[in-house]
């Protein structure tokens, strides 16, 4: 089968690999669509993300969906021909975190395209059936693949306990900020403000219906939020840029007694944060890491037309053009590129 393998930073090689054989609890999936995520780009450019280092050739891609072509003997509920979204992180299912349902915190999670685990830029992937979710007819495999970033948004909204009538400030209008915006709307937020430093990203967010798009290069964030909220501040701020100034600015946007959710990963592990402000204003600060139990909700929201992810896609490219696709995906105005494979 065809695979695109990262052999060195900035160097993909198209390799012919043996088609995997599904184990008894697995499904073999002919991959149709795979999103290019910021972490794929980071591995492509730098060969590492923090302690995760690409030491052996690695198949990238963890936002994927495709068609089941074979099922293992223990699998029920899925059959050949079903289209599925693949949840990319598979936990041990036995530890305390798994048993509590917070399986994304399992220390033994094997996550696609995170060294040493291969991802989905491949014709076929064999995957545990309980992490493969059937797509209804009305949900495309592009949408199925983008259940992954949508899940990051849904989890962030849950971490922020976003509720009906809330005003939410999202910092960063990349794919994650945009899925957060979709998720908080679905959770009942009535006012969504978003920031960025790229005018095209802000214009796009505006087209998608955010109530206020703030260019923080030109506009003081605290003033803009105060104006919008009559000096109160946002109920919830979700940081989705990873930019240090933006992380610090979350405290300028949140109301007293409000919640800050940190999703964006800073290049620096330590970012100065005014703890006196946090205490004095009784701010709840939550980390948000990946997601758990979000795929069924993501698929239902897409099937019901409550959220949109397909509109974020700027281009679809082929496995053979993966180098060109990554070059395009790195352009600052591009939101989402996809690698799409022919029908298997
Ligand atoms: N916690 C998690 O589980 C999780 C999951 C996926 C991604 N992430 C992280 O979330 C962040 C966002 O991911 P993405 O794929 O959307 O990244 P991205 O780089 O595509 O988008 C980030 C956006 O932030 C904007 N930005 C830069 N500086 C800014 C500033 N000072 N203020 C406001 N906006 C600013 C950029 O212009 C860009 O549009 C990244 O740090 C990524 O690593 C975290
Ligand atoms: C969650 C996922 O989108 C992220 N890129 C990760 O590897 O953690």
XYZ file of N, CA and C in Angstrom, residues 52 92 151 184 198 233:
18
model
N 8.971 14.625 22.264
C 8.652 13.641 21.222
C 9.537 13.901 20.008
N -4.804 2.568 27.399
C -4.604 1.169 27.839
C -5.909 0.500 28.243
N -13.172 17.828 18.160
C -13.149 17.244 19.501
C -12.318 18.083 20.461
N -18.442 26.230 21.413
C -19.063 27.031 22.480
C -20.449 27.511 22.040
N -3.751 37.969 12.161
C -3.762 37.865 10.692
C -5.150 38.301 10.206
N -16.514 41.826 31.214
C -15.550 40.798 30.806
C -16.259 39.545 30.338
